[in-house]
PDB file of C-alpha atoms in Angstrom:
ATOM      1  CA  GLU A  18      61.337 -23.384 -49.184  1.00  0.00           C
ATOM      2  CA  VAL A  19      61.587 -23.704 -45.419  1.00  0.00           C
ATOM      3  CA  GLN A  20      63.173 -20.669 -43.861  1.00  0.00           C
ATOM      4  CA  LEU A  21      63.838 -19.488 -40.328  1.00  0.00           C
ATOM      5  CA  VAL A  22      65.143 -15.965 -39.825  1.00  0.00           C
ATOM      6  CA  GLU A  23      66.494 -14.671 -36.522  1.00  0.00           C
ATOM      7  CA  SER A  24      66.707 -11.023 -35.564  1.00  0.00           C
ATOM      8  CA  GLY A  25      67.344  -8.870 -32.529  1.00  0.00           C
ATOM      9  CA  GLY A  26      70.989  -9.548 -31.857  1.00  0.00           C
ATOM     10  CA  GLY A  27      73.502  -6.812 -31.138  1.00  0.00           C
ATOM     11  CA  LEU A  28      75.839  -5.285 -28.592  1.00  0.00           C
ATOM     12  CA  VAL A  29      74.559  -4.994 -25.026  1.00  0.00           C
ATOM     13  CA  GLN A  30      76.237  -4.120 -21.756  1.00  0.00           C
ATOM     14  CA  PRO A  31      76.555  -6.665 -18.945  1.00  0.00           C
ATOM     15  CA  GLY A  32      73.342  -6.732 -16.947  1.00  0.00           C
ATOM     16  CA  GLY A  33      71.327  -5.567 -19.925  1.00  0.00           C
ATOM     17  CA  SER A  34      68.474  -7.188 -21.817  1.00  0.00           C
ATOM     18  CA  LEU A  35      67.798  -8.240 -25.377  1.00  0.00           C
ATOM     19  CA  ARG A  36      64.906  -9.958 -27.133  1.00  0.00           C
ATOM     20  CA  LEU A  37      65.611 -12.283 -30.007  1.00  0.00           C
ATOM     21  CA  SER A  38      62.966 -13.160 -32.570  1.00  0.00           C
ATOM     22  CA  CYS A  39      62.725 -16.001 -35.054  1.00  0.00           C
ATOM     23  CA  GLY A  40      60.238 -15.884 -37.898  1.00  0.00           C
ATOM     24  CA  ASP A  41      59.412 -18.730 -40.235  1.00  0.00           C
ATOM     25  CA  SER A  42      58.203 -19.065 -43.779  1.00  0.00           C
ATOM     26  CA  GLY A  43      57.582 -21.958 -46.079  1.00  0.00           C
ATOM     27  CA  PHE A  44      56.216 -24.280 -43.402  1.00  0.00           C
ATOM     28  CA  THR A  45      53.968 -24.409 -40.358  1.00  0.00           C
ATOM     29  CA  SER A  46      56.265 -23.968 -37.409  1.00  0.00           C
ATOM     30  CA  SER A  47      53.311 -24.235 -35.032  1.00  0.00           C
ATOM     31  CA  THR A  48      53.424 -28.002 -35.566  1.00  0.00           C
ATOM     32  CA  TYR A  49      56.975 -28.223 -34.213  1.00  0.00           C
ATOM     33  CA  TRP A  50      58.679 -27.897 -30.910  1.00  0.00           C
ATOM     34  CA  MET A  51      61.116 -25.003 -31.265  1.00  0.00           C
ATOM     35  CA  THR A  52      64.643 -24.626 -29.943  1.00  0.00           C
ATOM     36  CA  TRP A  53      67.295 -22.007 -29.300  1.00  0.00           C
ATOM     37  CA  VAL A  54      70.921 -23.120 -29.625  1.00  0.00           C
ATOM     38  CA  ARG A  55      73.948 -20.872 -29.171  1.00  0.00           C
ATOM     39  CA  GLN A  56      77.580 -20.987 -30.204  1.00  0.00           C
ATOM     40  CA  ALA A  57      80.230 -18.839 -28.558  1.00  0.00           C
ATOM     41  CA  PRO A  58      82.939 -17.549 -30.919  1.00  0.00           C
ATOM     42  CA  GLY A  59      85.195 -20.437 -31.942  1.00  0.00           C
ATOM     43  CA  LYS A  60      83.382 -22.869 -29.641  1.00  0.00           C
ATOM     44  CA  GLY A  61      80.924 -25.722 -29.889  1.00  0.00           C
ATOM     45  CA  LEU A  62      77.152 -25.825 -29.830  1.00  0.00           C
ATOM     46  CA  GLU A  63      75.142 -25.315 -26.651  1.00  0.00           C
ATOM     47  CA  TRP A  64      71.423 -25.998 -26.359  1.00  0.00           C
ATOM     48  CA  VAL A  65      69.645 -23.107 -24.622  1.00  0.00           C
ATOM     49  CA  ALA A  66      65.897 -23.755 -24.505  1.00  0.00           C
ATOM     50  CA  ASN A  67      62.965 -25.655 -25.980  1.00  0.00           C
ATOM     51  CA  ILE A  68      59.257 -24.879 -26.191  1.00  0.00           C
ATOM     52  CA  LYS A  69      56.393 -27.193 -27.083  1.00  0.00           C
ATOM     53  CA  GLN A  70      53.998 -26.438 -29.931  1.00  0.00           C
ATOM     54  CA  ASP A  71      51.362 -24.839 -27.683  1.00  0.00           C
ATOM     55  CA  GLY A  72      53.861 -23.312 -25.250  1.00  0.00           C
ATOM     56  CA  SER A  73      52.749 -25.576 -22.416  1.00  0.00           C
ATOM     57  CA  GLU A  74      56.213 -27.039 -21.828  1.00  0.00           C
ATOM     58  CA  LYS A  75      59.492 -25.171 -21.668  1.00  0.00           C
ATOM     59  CA  TYR A  76      62.969 -26.367 -20.830  1.00  0.00           C
ATOM     60  CA  TYR A  77      66.180 -24.432 -20.218  1.00  0.00           C
ATOM     61  CA  VAL A  78      69.866 -25.093 -19.742  1.00  0.00           C
ATOM     62  CA  ASP A  79      70.808 -24.417 -16.125  1.00  0.00           C
ATOM     63  CA  SER A  80      73.061 -21.465 -16.961  1.00  0.00           C
ATOM     64  CA  VAL A  81      70.131 -19.381 -18.266  1.00  0.00           C
ATOM     65  CA  LYS A  82      67.344 -20.434 -15.916  1.00  0.00           C
ATOM     66  CA  GLY A  83      65.751 -17.407 -14.268  1.00  0.00           C
ATOM     67  CA  ARG A  84      67.340 -15.041 -16.795  1.00  0.00           C
ATOM     68  CA  PHE A  85      66.058 -16.178 -20.211  1.00  0.00           C
ATOM     69  CA  THR A  86      62.467 -16.845 -21.261  1.00  0.00           C
ATOM     70  CA  ILE A  87      61.435 -18.706 -24.390  1.00  0.00           C
ATOM     71  CA  SER A  88      58.012 -17.967 -25.855  1.00  0.00           C
ATOM     72  CA  ARG A  89      56.135 -18.225 -29.125  1.00  0.00           C
ATOM     73  CA  ASP A  90      53.242 -16.619 -30.967  1.00  0.00           C
ATOM     74  CA  ASN A  91      51.919 -19.149 -33.451  1.00  0.00           C
ATOM     75  CA  ALA A  92      49.537 -16.634 -35.009  1.00  0.00           C
ATOM     76  CA  LYS A  93      52.565 -14.503 -35.891  1.00  0.00           C
ATOM     77  CA  LYS A  94      54.675 -17.564 -36.787  1.00  0.00           C
ATOM     78  CA  SER A  95      57.292 -16.294 -34.384  1.00  0.00           C
ATOM     79  CA  LEU A  96      59.556 -17.610 -31.663  1.00  0.00           C
ATOM     80  CA  TYR A  97      61.191 -15.389 -29.054  1.00  0.00           C
ATOM     81  CA  LEU A  98      63.992 -15.459 -26.523  1.00  0.00           C
ATOM     82  CA  GLN A  99      63.881 -12.767 -23.867  1.00  0.00           C
ATOM     83  CA  MET A 100      67.347 -12.458 -22.355  1.00  0.00           C
ATOM     84  CA  ASN A 101      67.810 -10.524 -19.112  1.00  0.00           C
ATOM     85  CA  SER A 102      70.768  -9.995 -16.785  1.00  0.00           C
ATOM     86  CA  LEU A 103      73.125 -10.719 -19.643  1.00  0.00           C
ATOM     87  CA  ARG A 104      76.695 -11.768 -18.910  1.00  0.00           C
ATOM     88  CA  ALA A 105      79.866 -11.786 -20.968  1.00  0.00           C
ATOM     89  CA  GLU A 106      79.594 -15.576 -21.227  1.00  0.00           C
ATOM     90  CA  ASP A 107      76.265 -15.211 -23.051  1.00  0.00           C
ATOM     91  CA  THR A 108      78.153 -13.783 -26.030  1.00  0.00           C
ATOM     92  CA  ALA A 109      77.388 -16.112 -28.932  1.00  0.00           C
ATOM     93  CA  VAL A 110      75.605 -16.620 -32.194  1.00  0.00           C
ATOM     94  CA  TYR A 111      72.056 -17.658 -31.342  1.00  0.00           C
ATOM     95  CA  TYR A 112      70.250 -20.024 -33.676  1.00  0.00           C
ATOM     96  CA  CYS A 113      66.590 -20.972 -33.693  1.00  0.00           C
ATOM     97  CA  ALA A 114      65.715 -24.432 -34.945  1.00  0.00           C
ATOM     98  CA  THR A 115      62.819 -26.832 -35.219  1.00  0.00           C
ATOM     99  CA  TYR A 116      62.975 -29.829 -32.917  1.00  0.00           C
ATOM    100  CA  SER A 117      61.487 -33.157 -33.927  1.00  0.00           C
ATOM    101  CA  SER A 118      59.982 -34.766 -30.839  1.00  0.00           C
ATOM    102  CA  ASN A 119      59.958 -38.078 -32.710  1.00  0.00           C
ATOM    103  CA  SER A 120      63.642 -38.201 -33.549  1.00  0.00           C
ATOM    104  CA  GLY A 121      65.117 -35.576 -31.244  1.00  0.00           C
ATOM    105  CA  GLY A 122      66.893 -33.990 -34.169  1.00  0.00           C
ATOM    106  CA  LEU A 123      67.078 -30.290 -34.976  1.00  0.00           C
ATOM    107  CA  VAL A 124      65.856 -30.290 -38.545  1.00  0.00           C
ATOM    108  CA  TYR A 125      65.560 -26.711 -39.791  1.00  0.00           C
ATOM    109  CA  TRP A 126      67.885 -23.918 -38.633  1.00  0.00           C
ATOM    110  CA  GLY A 127      68.021 -20.180 -39.017  1.00  0.00           C
ATOM    111  CA  GLN A 128      71.179 -18.359 -40.077  1.00  0.00           C
ATOM    112  CA  GLY A 129      71.883 -17.127 -36.553  1.00  0.00           C
ATOM    113  CA  THR A 130      72.068 -13.734 -34.868  1.00  0.00           C
ATOM    114  CA  LEU A 131      75.103 -12.507 -32.935  1.00  0.00           C
ATOM    115  CA  VAL A 132      74.732 -11.324 -29.358  1.00  0.00           C
ATOM    116  CA  THR A 133      77.736  -9.553 -27.867  1.00  0.00           C
ATOM    117  CA  VAL A 134      77.746  -8.719 -24.167  1.00  0.00           C
ATOM    118  CA  SER A 135      80.469  -6.222 -23.430  1.00  0.00           C
ATOM    119  CA  SER A 136      81.031  -2.874 -21.773  1.00  0.00           C
TER     120      SER A 136
ATOM    121  CA  ASP B  12      73.032 -34.006 -17.320  1.00  0.00           C
ATOM    122  CA  ILE B  13      74.247 -36.400 -19.994  1.00  0.00           C
ATOM    123  CA  GLN B  14      77.790 -35.611 -21.127  1.00  0.00           C
ATOM    124  CA  MET B  15      78.745 -36.305 -24.737  1.00  0.00           C
ATOM    125  CA  THR B  16      82.399 -36.948 -25.543  1.00  0.00           C
ATOM    126  CA  GLN B  17      83.536 -36.891 -29.155  1.00  0.00           C
ATOM    127  CA  SER B  18      86.801 -38.175 -30.535  1.00  0.00           C
ATOM    128  CA  PRO B  19      89.021 -37.265 -32.150  1.00  0.00           C
ATOM    129  CA  SER B  20      88.758 -33.483 -31.801  1.00  0.00           C
ATOM    130  CA  SER B  21      90.317 -33.168 -35.240  1.00  0.00           C
ATOM    131  CA  VAL B  22      91.307 -35.460 -38.073  1.00  0.00           C
ATOM    132  CA  SER B  23      93.343 -34.867 -41.212  1.00  0.00           C
ATOM    133  CA  ALA B  24      92.233 -36.870 -44.205  1.00  0.00           C
ATOM    134  CA  SER B  25      92.403 -36.932 -47.988  1.00  0.00           C
ATOM    135  CA  VAL B  26      89.656 -37.008 -50.575  1.00  0.00           C
ATOM    136  CA  GLY B  27      88.476 -40.590 -50.912  1.00  0.00           C
ATOM    137  CA  ASP B  28      89.456 -41.602 -47.387  1.00  0.00           C
ATOM    138  CA  ARG B  29      87.125 -43.339 -44.980  1.00  0.00           C
ATOM    139  CA  VAL B  30      86.633 -41.254 -41.861  1.00  0.00           C
ATOM    140  CA  THR B  31      85.162 -42.430 -38.575  1.00  0.00           C
ATOM    141  CA  ILE B  32      84.122 -40.192 -35.684  1.00  0.00           C
ATOM    142  CA  THR B  33      83.008 -41.537 -32.329  1.00  0.00           C
ATOM    143  CA  CYS B  34      80.702 -40.142 -29.685  1.00  0.00           C
ATOM    144  CA  ARG B  35      80.289 -41.545 -26.188  1.00  0.00           C
ATOM    145  CA  ALA B  36      77.447 -40.726 -23.809  1.00  0.00           C
ATOM    146  CA  SER B  37      77.986 -40.609 -20.048  1.00  0.00           C
ATOM    147  CA  GLN B  38      74.920 -42.815 -19.625  1.00  0.00           C
ATOM    148  CA  GLY B  39      72.770 -44.940 -21.874  1.00  0.00           C
ATOM    149  CA  ILE B  40      70.665 -42.990 -24.357  1.00  0.00           C
ATOM    150  CA  SER B  41      69.235 -45.876 -26.408  1.00  0.00           C
ATOM    151  CA  SER B  42      69.335 -44.668 -30.050  1.00  0.00           C
ATOM    152  CA  SER B  43      68.545 -41.052 -29.261  1.00  0.00           C
ATOM    153  CA  LEU B  44      71.483 -39.517 -31.066  1.00  0.00           C
ATOM    154  CA  ALA B  45      71.850 -37.072 -33.931  1.00  0.00           C
ATOM    155  CA  TRP B  46      74.832 -35.973 -36.006  1.00  0.00           C
ATOM    156  CA  TYR B  47      75.345 -32.546 -37.589  1.00  0.00           C
ATOM    157  CA  GLN B  48      77.771 -31.025 -40.068  1.00  0.00           C
ATOM    158  CA  GLN B  49      78.739 -27.380 -39.724  1.00  0.00           C
ATOM    159  CA  LYS B  50      80.755 -25.290 -42.148  1.00  0.00           C
ATOM    160  CA  PRO B  51      82.380 -21.985 -41.137  1.00  0.00           C
ATOM    161  CA  GLY B  52      79.892 -19.159 -40.770  1.00  0.00           C
ATOM    162  CA  LYS B  53      76.925 -21.434 -41.391  1.00  0.00           C
ATOM    163  CA  ALA B  54      74.261 -23.088 -39.270  1.00  0.00           C
ATOM    164  CA  PRO B  55      74.611 -26.797 -38.524  1.00  0.00           C
ATOM    165  CA  ASN B  56      72.958 -29.262 -40.876  1.00  0.00           C
ATOM    166  CA  LEU B  57      71.284 -32.445 -39.628  1.00  0.00           C
ATOM    167  CA  LEU B  58      72.879 -35.555 -41.159  1.00  0.00           C
ATOM    168  CA  ILE B  59      71.715 -38.497 -39.044  1.00  0.00           C
ATOM    169  CA  TYR B  60      68.954 -38.952 -36.481  1.00  0.00           C
ATOM    170  CA  THR B  61      68.032 -41.818 -34.139  1.00  0.00           C
ATOM    171  CA  ALA B  62      71.658 -42.938 -34.446  1.00  0.00           C
ATOM    172  CA  SER B  63      71.431 -44.449 -37.926  1.00  0.00           C
ATOM    173  CA  SER B  64      68.635 -42.805 -39.947  1.00  0.00           C
ATOM    174  CA  LEU B  65      69.819 -40.670 -42.842  1.00  0.00           C
ATOM    175  CA  GLN B  66      68.165 -37.260 -43.051  1.00  0.00           C
ATOM    176  CA  SER B  67      66.471 -36.555 -46.369  1.00  0.00           C
ATOM    177  CA  GLY B  68      68.857 -35.095 -48.925  1.00  0.00           C
ATOM    178  CA  VAL B  69      72.033 -36.239 -47.158  1.00  0.00           C
ATOM    179  CA  PRO B  70      74.421 -38.279 -49.350  1.00  0.00           C
ATOM    180  CA  SER B  71      74.559 -42.002 -48.671  1.00  0.00           C
ATOM    181  CA  ARG B  72      78.314 -41.887 -47.977  1.00  0.00           C
ATOM    182  CA  PHE B  73      77.308 -40.701 -44.500  1.00  0.00           C
ATOM    183  CA  SER B  74      76.199 -43.401 -42.075  1.00  0.00           C
ATOM    184  CA  GLY B  75      75.664 -43.718 -38.358  1.00  0.00           C
ATOM    185  CA  SER B  76      75.664 -46.634 -35.975  1.00  0.00           C
ATOM    186  CA  GLY B  77      75.565 -47.487 -32.296  1.00  0.00           C
ATOM    187  CA  SER B  78      73.220 -47.569 -29.358  1.00  0.00           C
ATOM    188  CA  GLY B  79      73.423 -47.223 -25.609  1.00  0.00           C
ATOM    189  CA  THR B  80      76.568 -45.211 -24.927  1.00  0.00           C
ATOM    190  CA  ASP B  81      78.780 -45.625 -27.994  1.00  0.00           C
ATOM    191  CA  PHE B  82      78.068 -44.193 -31.437  1.00  0.00           C
ATOM    192  CA  THR B  83      79.891 -43.742 -34.719  1.00  0.00           C
ATOM    193  CA  LEU B  84      79.585 -41.463 -37.721  1.00  0.00           C
ATOM    194  CA  THR B  85      81.292 -42.779 -40.842  1.00  0.00           C
ATOM    195  CA  ILE B  86      82.016 -40.990 -44.100  1.00  0.00           C
ATOM    196  CA  SER B  87      82.756 -43.803 -46.522  1.00  0.00           C
ATOM    197  CA  SER B  88      84.623 -41.776 -49.148  1.00  0.00           C
ATOM    198  CA  LEU B  89      85.489 -38.229 -48.158  1.00  0.00           C
ATOM    199  CA  GLN B  90      84.533 -35.567 -50.694  1.00  0.00           C
ATOM    200  CA  PRO B  91      85.864 -31.976 -50.910  1.00  0.00           C
ATOM    201  CA  GLU B  92      82.581 -30.589 -49.591  1.00  0.00           C
ATOM    202  CA  ASP B  93      82.818 -32.786 -46.470  1.00  0.00           C
ATOM    203  CA  PHE B  94      85.626 -30.794 -44.878  1.00  0.00           C
ATOM    204  CA  ALA B  95      83.773 -29.311 -41.939  1.00  0.00           C
ATOM    205  CA  THR B  96      83.133 -29.759 -38.219  1.00  0.00           C
ATOM    206  CA  TYR B  97      80.844 -32.530 -37.012  1.00  0.00           C
ATOM    207  CA  PHE B  98      78.842 -32.611 -33.783  1.00  0.00           C
ATOM    208  CA  CYS B  99      76.846 -35.313 -32.059  1.00  0.00           C
ATOM    209  CA  GLN B 100      73.817 -34.495 -29.901  1.00  0.00           C
ATOM    210  CA  GLN B 101      71.876 -36.659 -27.471  1.00  0.00           C
ATOM    211  CA  ALA B 102      68.100 -36.399 -27.616  1.00  0.00           C
ATOM    212  CA  ASN B 103      67.265 -38.811 -24.828  1.00  0.00           C
ATOM    213  CA  ARG B 104      66.312 -36.150 -22.300  1.00  0.00           C
ATOM    214  CA  PHE B 105      66.535 -32.455 -21.539  1.00  0.00           C
ATOM    215  CA  PRO B 106      68.913 -30.708 -21.345  1.00  0.00           C
ATOM    216  CA  LEU B 107      69.902 -31.644 -24.866  1.00  0.00           C
ATOM    217  CA  THR B 108      73.685 -31.850 -24.984  1.00  0.00           C
ATOM    218  CA  PHE B 109      76.242 -31.782 -27.769  1.00  0.00           C
ATOM    219  CA  GLY B 110      79.640 -33.290 -28.182  1.00  0.00           C
ATOM    220  CA  GLY B 111      82.612 -30.956 -28.425  1.00  0.00           C
ATOM    221  CA  GLY B 112      82.957 -31.363 -32.178  1.00  0.00           C
ATOM    222  CA  THR B 113      85.351 -33.012 -34.620  1.00  0.00           C
ATOM    223  CA  LYS B 114      87.038 -30.909 -37.274  1.00  0.00           C
ATOM    224  CA  VAL B 115      87.754 -32.792 -40.485  1.00  0.00           C
ATOM    225  CA  GLU B 116      90.664 -31.099 -42.229  1.00  0.00           C
ATOM    226  CA  ILE B 117      92.421 -31.568 -45.530  1.00  0.00           C
ATOM    227  CA  LYS B 118      95.586 -33.654 -45.301  1.00  0.00           C
TER     228      LYS B 118
END
């Protein structure tokens, strides 16, 4: 069974940092582009970042450029999101997902991890 | 960035009804569009990709159509498990962008 599991969420003060992780089991995530998507409480979905299979290409939404870094370690079957200079508006559930470069669809999703930025 | 506009934002319907949700892109995106279903407290689930292709395991009552700027998701006969929020997403270029969502509620 394909499974993605996020971890690392929690409460952090404005200006602080947090590192999210996403581990996979049941499939070879190294063959997929990977994606972070977030959802603020009661709001819609917002794409955050994408990373190519070998990490050679990365893309970010403008609102996180220069603050967030997406990375992966295929040997550890893990995806990461380093989040610095966090703001209240970054409060959301963060999902990792596999991205199909053929179809553009986000096929497999984790259960999400909640990040709360508050003093 | 490509803006995605969904309508309606909510719809009330009964079991067995036909429901149609539309999504409009601010510029042409060919057939690079996906649809997702999300239930409260759960991750989204891919229903349709490349505008009209049914994801494996998704019931055939779901269908998608359109190309260019205008797209439609249709549920041919609404079932109790279909009450949820639906999102479209363009995959034509980065940044990927989502529509605002359509909540399908029980009438």
